[in-house]
GROMACS .gro file of C-alpha atoms in nm:
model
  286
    1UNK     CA    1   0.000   0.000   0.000
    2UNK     CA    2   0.107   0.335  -0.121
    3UNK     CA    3   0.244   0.531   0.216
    4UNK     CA    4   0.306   0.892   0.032
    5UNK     CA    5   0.060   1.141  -0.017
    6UNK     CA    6   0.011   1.454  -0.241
    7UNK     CA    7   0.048   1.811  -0.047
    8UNK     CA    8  -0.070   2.154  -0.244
    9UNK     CA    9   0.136   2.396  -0.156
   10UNK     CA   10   0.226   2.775  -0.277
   11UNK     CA   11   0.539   2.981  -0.256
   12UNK     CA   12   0.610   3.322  -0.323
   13UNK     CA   13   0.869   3.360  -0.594
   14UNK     CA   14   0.920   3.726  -0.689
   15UNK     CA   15   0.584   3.840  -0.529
   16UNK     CA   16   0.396   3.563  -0.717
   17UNK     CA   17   0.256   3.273  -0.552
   18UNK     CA   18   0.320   2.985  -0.725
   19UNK     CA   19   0.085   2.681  -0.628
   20UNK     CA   20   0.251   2.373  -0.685
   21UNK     CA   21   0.164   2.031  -0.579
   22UNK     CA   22   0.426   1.803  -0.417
   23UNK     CA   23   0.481   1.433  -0.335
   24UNK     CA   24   0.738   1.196  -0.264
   25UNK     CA   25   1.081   1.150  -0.044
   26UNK     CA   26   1.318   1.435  -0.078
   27UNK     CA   27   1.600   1.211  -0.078
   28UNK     CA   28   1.479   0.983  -0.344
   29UNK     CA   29   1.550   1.112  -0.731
   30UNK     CA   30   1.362   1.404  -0.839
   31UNK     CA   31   1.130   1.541  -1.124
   32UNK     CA   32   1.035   1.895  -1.166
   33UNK     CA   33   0.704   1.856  -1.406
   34UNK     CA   34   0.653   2.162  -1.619
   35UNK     CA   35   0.286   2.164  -1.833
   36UNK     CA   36   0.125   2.518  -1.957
   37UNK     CA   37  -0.237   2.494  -2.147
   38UNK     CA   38  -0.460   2.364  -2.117
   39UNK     CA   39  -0.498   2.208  -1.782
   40UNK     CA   40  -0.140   2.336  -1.583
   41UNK     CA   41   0.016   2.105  -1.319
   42UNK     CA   42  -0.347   1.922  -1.293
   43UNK     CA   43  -0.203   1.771  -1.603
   44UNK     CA   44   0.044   1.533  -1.402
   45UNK     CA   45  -0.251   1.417  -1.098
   46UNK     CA   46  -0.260   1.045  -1.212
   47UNK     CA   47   0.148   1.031  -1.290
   48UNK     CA   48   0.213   1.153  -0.958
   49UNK     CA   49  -0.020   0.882  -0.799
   50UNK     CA   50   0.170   0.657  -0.983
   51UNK     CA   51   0.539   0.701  -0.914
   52UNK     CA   52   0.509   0.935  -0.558
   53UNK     CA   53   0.662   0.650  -0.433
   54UNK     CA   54   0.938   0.601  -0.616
   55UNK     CA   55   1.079   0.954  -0.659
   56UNK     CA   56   1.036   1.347  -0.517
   57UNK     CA   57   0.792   1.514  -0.772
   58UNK     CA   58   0.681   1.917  -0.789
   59UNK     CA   59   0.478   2.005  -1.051
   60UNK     CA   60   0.424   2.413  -1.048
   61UNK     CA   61   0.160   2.613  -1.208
   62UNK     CA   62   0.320   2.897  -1.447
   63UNK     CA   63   0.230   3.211  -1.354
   64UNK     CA   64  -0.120   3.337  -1.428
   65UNK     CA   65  -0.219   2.936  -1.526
   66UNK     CA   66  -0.395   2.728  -1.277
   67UNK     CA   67  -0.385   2.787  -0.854
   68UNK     CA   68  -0.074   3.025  -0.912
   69UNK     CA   69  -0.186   3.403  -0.878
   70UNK     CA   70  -0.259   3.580  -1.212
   71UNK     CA   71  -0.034   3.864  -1.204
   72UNK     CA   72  -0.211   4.173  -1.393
   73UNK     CA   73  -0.009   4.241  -1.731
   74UNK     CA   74   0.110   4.551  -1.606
   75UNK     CA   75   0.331   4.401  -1.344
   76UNK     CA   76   0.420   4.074  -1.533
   77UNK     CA   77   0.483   4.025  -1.904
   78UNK     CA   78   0.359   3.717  -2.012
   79UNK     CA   79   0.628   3.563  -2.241
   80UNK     CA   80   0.829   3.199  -2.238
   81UNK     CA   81   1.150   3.391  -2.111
   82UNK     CA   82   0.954   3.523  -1.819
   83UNK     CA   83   0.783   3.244  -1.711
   84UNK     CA   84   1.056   3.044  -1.731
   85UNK     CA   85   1.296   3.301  -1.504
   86UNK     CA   86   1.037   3.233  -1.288
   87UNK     CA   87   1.059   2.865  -1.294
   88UNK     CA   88   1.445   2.883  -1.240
   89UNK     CA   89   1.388   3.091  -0.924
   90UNK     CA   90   1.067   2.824  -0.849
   91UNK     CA   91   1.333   2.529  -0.870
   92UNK     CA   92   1.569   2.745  -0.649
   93UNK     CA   93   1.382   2.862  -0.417
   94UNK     CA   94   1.272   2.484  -0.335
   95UNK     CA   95   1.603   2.380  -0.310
   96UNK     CA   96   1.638   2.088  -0.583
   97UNK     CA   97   1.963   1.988  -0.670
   98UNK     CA   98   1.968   1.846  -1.029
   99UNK     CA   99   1.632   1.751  -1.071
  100UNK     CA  100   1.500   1.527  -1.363
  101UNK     CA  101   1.253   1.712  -1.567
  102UNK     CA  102   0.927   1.637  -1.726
  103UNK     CA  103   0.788   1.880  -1.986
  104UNK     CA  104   0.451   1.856  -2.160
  105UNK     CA  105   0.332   2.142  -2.418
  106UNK     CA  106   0.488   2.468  -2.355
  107UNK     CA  107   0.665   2.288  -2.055
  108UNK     CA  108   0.913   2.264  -2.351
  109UNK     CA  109   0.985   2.600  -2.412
  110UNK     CA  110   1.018   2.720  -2.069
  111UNK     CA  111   1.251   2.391  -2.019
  112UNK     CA  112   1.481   2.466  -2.316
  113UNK     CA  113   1.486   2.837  -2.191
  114UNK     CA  114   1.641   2.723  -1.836
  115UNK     CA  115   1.874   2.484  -2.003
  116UNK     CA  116   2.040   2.713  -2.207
  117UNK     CA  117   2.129   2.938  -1.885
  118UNK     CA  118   2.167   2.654  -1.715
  119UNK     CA  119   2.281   2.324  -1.873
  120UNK     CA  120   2.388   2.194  -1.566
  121UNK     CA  121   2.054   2.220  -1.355
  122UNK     CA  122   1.850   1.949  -1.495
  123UNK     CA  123   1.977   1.579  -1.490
  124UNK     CA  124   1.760   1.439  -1.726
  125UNK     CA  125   1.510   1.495  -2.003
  126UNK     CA  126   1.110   1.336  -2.051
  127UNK     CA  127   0.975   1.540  -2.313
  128UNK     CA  128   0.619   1.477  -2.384
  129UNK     CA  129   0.429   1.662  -2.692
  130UNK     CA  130   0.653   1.983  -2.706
  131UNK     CA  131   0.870   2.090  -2.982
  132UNK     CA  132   1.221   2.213  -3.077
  133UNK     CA  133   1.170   2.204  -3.460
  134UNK     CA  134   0.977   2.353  -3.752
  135UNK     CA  135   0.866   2.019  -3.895
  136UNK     CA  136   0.741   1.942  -3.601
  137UNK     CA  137   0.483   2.215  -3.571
  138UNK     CA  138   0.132   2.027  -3.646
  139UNK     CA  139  -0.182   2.161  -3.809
  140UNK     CA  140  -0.280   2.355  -3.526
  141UNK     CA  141   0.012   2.530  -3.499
  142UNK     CA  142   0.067   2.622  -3.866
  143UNK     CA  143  -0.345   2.698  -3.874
  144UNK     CA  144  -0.189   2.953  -3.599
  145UNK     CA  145   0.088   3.101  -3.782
  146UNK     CA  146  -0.084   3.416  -3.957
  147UNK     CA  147  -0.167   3.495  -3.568
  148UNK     CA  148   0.234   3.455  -3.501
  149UNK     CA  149   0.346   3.700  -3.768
  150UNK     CA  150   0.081   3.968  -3.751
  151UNK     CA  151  -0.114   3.999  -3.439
  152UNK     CA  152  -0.453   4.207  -3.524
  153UNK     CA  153  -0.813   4.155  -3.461
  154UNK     CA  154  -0.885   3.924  -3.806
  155UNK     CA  155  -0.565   3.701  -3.712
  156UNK     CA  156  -0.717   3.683  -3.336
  157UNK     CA  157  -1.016   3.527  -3.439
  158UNK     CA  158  -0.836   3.217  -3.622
  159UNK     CA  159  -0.680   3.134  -3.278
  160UNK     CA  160  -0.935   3.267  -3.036
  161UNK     CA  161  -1.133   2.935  -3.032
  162UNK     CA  162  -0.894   2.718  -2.896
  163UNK     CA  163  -0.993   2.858  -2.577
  164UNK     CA  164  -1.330   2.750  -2.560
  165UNK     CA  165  -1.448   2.464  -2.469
  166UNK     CA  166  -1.453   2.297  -2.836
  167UNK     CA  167  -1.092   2.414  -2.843
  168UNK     CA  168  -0.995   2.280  -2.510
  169UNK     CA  169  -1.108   1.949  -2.632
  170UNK     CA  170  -0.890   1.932  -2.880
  171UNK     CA  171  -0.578   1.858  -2.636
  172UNK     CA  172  -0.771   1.613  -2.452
  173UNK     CA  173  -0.988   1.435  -2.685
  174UNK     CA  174  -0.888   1.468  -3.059
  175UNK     CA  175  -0.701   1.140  -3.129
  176UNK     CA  176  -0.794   0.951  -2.818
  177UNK     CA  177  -0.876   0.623  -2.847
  178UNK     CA  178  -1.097   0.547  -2.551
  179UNK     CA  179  -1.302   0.823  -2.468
  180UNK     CA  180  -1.386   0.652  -2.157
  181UNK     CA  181  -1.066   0.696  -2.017
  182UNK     CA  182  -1.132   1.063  -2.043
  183UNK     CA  183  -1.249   1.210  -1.715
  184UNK     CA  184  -1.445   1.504  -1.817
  185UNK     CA  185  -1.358   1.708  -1.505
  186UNK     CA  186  -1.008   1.756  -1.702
  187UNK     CA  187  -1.136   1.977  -1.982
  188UNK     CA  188  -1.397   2.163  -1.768
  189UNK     CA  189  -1.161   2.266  -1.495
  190UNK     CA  190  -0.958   2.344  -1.762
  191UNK     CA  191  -1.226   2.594  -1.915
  192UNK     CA  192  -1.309   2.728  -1.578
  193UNK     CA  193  -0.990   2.816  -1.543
  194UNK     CA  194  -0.922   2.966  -1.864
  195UNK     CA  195  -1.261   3.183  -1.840
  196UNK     CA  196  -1.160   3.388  -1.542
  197UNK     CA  197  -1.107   3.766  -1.591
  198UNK     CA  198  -0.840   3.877  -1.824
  199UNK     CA  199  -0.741   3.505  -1.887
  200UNK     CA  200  -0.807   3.561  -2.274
  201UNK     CA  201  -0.557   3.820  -2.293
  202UNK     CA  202  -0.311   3.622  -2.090
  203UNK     CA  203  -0.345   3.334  -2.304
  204UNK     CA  204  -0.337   3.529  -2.675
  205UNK     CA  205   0.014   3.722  -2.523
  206UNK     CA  206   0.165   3.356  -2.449
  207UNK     CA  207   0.051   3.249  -2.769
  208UNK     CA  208   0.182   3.515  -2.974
  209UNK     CA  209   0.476   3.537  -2.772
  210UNK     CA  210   0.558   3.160  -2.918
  211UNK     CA  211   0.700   3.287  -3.217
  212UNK     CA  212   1.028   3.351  -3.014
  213UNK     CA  213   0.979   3.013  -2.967
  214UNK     CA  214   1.028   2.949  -3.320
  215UNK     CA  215   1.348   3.189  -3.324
  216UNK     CA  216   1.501   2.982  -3.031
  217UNK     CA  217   1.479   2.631  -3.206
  218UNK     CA  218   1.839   2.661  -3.378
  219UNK     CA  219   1.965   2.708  -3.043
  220UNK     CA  220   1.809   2.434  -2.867
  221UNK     CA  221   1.871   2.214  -3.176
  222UNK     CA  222   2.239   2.343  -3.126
  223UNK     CA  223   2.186   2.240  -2.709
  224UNK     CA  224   2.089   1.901  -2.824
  225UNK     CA  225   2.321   1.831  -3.054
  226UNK     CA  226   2.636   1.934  -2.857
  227UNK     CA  227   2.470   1.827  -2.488
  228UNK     CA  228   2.354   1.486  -2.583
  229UNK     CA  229   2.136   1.482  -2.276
  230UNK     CA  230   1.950   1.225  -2.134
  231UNK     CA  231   1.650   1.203  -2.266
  232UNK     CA  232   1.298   0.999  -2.260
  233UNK     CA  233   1.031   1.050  -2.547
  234UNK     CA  234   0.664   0.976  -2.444
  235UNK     CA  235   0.425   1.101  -2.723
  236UNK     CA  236   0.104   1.073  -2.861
  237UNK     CA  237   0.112   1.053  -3.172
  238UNK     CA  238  -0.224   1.183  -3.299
  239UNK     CA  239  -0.162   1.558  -3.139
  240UNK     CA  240  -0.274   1.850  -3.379
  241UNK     CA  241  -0.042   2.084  -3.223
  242UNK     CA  242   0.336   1.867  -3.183
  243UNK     CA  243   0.280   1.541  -3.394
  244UNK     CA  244   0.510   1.247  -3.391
  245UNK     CA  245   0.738   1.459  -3.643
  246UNK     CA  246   0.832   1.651  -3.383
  247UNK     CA  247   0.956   1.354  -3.153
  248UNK     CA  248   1.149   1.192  -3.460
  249UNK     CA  249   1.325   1.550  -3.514
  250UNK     CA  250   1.443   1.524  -3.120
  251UNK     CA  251   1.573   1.145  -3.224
  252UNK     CA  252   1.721   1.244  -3.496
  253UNK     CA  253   1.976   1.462  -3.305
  254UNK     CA  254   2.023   1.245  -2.990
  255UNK     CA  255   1.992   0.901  -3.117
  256UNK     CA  256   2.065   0.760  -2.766
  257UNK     CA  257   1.668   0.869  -2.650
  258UNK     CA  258   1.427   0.668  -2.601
  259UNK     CA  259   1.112   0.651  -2.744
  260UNK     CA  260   0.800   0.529  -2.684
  261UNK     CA  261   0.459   0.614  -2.927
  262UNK     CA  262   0.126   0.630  -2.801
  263UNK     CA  263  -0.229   0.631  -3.037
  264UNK     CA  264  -0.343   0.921  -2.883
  265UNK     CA  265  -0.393   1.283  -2.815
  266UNK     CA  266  -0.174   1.550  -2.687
  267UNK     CA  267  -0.218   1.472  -2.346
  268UNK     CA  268  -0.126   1.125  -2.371
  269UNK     CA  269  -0.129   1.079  -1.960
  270UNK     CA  270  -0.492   1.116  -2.000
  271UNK     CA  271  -0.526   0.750  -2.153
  272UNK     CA  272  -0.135   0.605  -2.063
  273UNK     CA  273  -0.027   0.742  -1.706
  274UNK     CA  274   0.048   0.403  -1.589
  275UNK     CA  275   0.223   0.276  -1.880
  276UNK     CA  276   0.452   0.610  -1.911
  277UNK     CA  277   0.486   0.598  -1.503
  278UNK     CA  278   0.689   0.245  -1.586
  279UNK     CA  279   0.867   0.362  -1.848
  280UNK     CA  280   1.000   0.701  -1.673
  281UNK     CA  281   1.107   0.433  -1.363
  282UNK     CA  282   1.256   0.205  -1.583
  283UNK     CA  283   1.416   0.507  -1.729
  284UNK     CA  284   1.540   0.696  -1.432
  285UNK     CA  285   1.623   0.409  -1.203
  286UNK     CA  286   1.758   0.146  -1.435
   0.00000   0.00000   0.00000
């Protein structure tokens, strides 16, 4: 029987409090789990079940996603490079010492971000459904693009639905298999969230804001290349936003990964937890 539990706590990193749930032994190894849209840390619930007792998990909401506060956008910029300064300082302030990490979405971005500051900090990589590569960008993302390169009120509405409920669906449900392992409370927590006031704005910034995303990619193609890090590839391969091109591209460069496909969506935990929970121990603790 499982003795560890899950605590939800908060800390205040630069006058933000940043919620982030906790579980595990802090002397056993540890993973820092790093998810953005749709559904923040609340993302990793079942993973953490699984392996709490087996390593020292934190899994932080960015700011202005999830429990964290919501900073208004005259005090806080909402762009990849500040949200993931405020990671860095979030894995600081806790005290990890080379932590594993686990990055979902735009988990990826703000993960690439840190490790080019800091290529020492993490020990090793599980990338799930994020992106360091052009051809990797799916149909979602390209449907996206005329947002990227000219922000104005036509462009908005091309991208605008993705955060309704329809568009919220599409991480969770749009290549699943088994709809029935698709709790429900997933997407509408997620649109609760994302309705709140000024969310929409929050949300279109970050989104526009990933075309420096784009920019970056030579250099963390350059970071894997040279680094050769560690690294464990869990994807679903039917995800509109980073398909399974975008995996292969990551392989390409550091042959030594491991991958493992999924016939599913972009949130592949939603119907594989357990089977990715045995493949990050396997993984991690060989």
């Amino acid at each position: 029987m499982s003795k560890q539990g899950i605590f939800y706590k908060t800390v205040n990193v630069d006058g933000i409090n940043i919620f982030y749930r906790e579980a595990g032994d802090k002397t056993k190894p540890q993973i820092v789990l790093l998810n953005g849209v749709p559904n923040a840390s609340g993302a990793f619930q079942e993973l953490i079940h699984d392996l709490k007792d087996k390593f020292y998990m934190v899994a932080p909401d960015f700011p202005g996603f999830g429990n964290s506060d919501i900073p208004g956008k005259n005090v806080f910029d909402y762009t990849f490079h500040n949200i993931s300064v405020i990671m860095e300082k979030f894995i600081d302030e806790l005290g990890l010492t080379r932590p594993n990490v686990y990055a979902l979405g735009y988990g990826g971005p703000v993960t690439f971000r840190i490790a080019l500051r800091r290529p020492e900090l993490f020990n090793n990589y599980i990338l799930q459904n994020s992106n360091a590569y052009e051809e990797g960008l799916g149909p979602a993302m390209i449907d996206a693009a005329p947002y990227l390169e000219n922000r104005n009120e036509e462009t908005e509405q091309l991208v605008k639905p993705l955060l309704t409920l329809d568009g919220i669906k599409l991480f969770f449900l749009n290549g699943a298999k088994d709809l029935t392992r698709i709790n429900p409370d997933g997407y509408l927590n997620s649109l609760c969230y994302l309705s709140r006031p000024g969310q929409q704005e929050i949300q279109l910034d970050l989104l526009y804001d990933y075309r420096t995303n784009i920019a970056e990619y030579p250099n963390w193609q350059r970071f894997l290349k040279e680094m050769q890090p560690g690294m464990l590839l869990v994807w679903g391969k039917n995800d509109v936003f980073f398909p399974l091109s975008a995996a292969e591209a990551i392989k390409r460069d550091v042959p030594a990964a491991e991958l493992h496909v999924y016939d599913t969506s972009h949130l592949a935990l939603e119907e594989h937890h357990a089977d990715i929970a045995q493949r990050i121990e396997k993984f991690l603790i060989p």
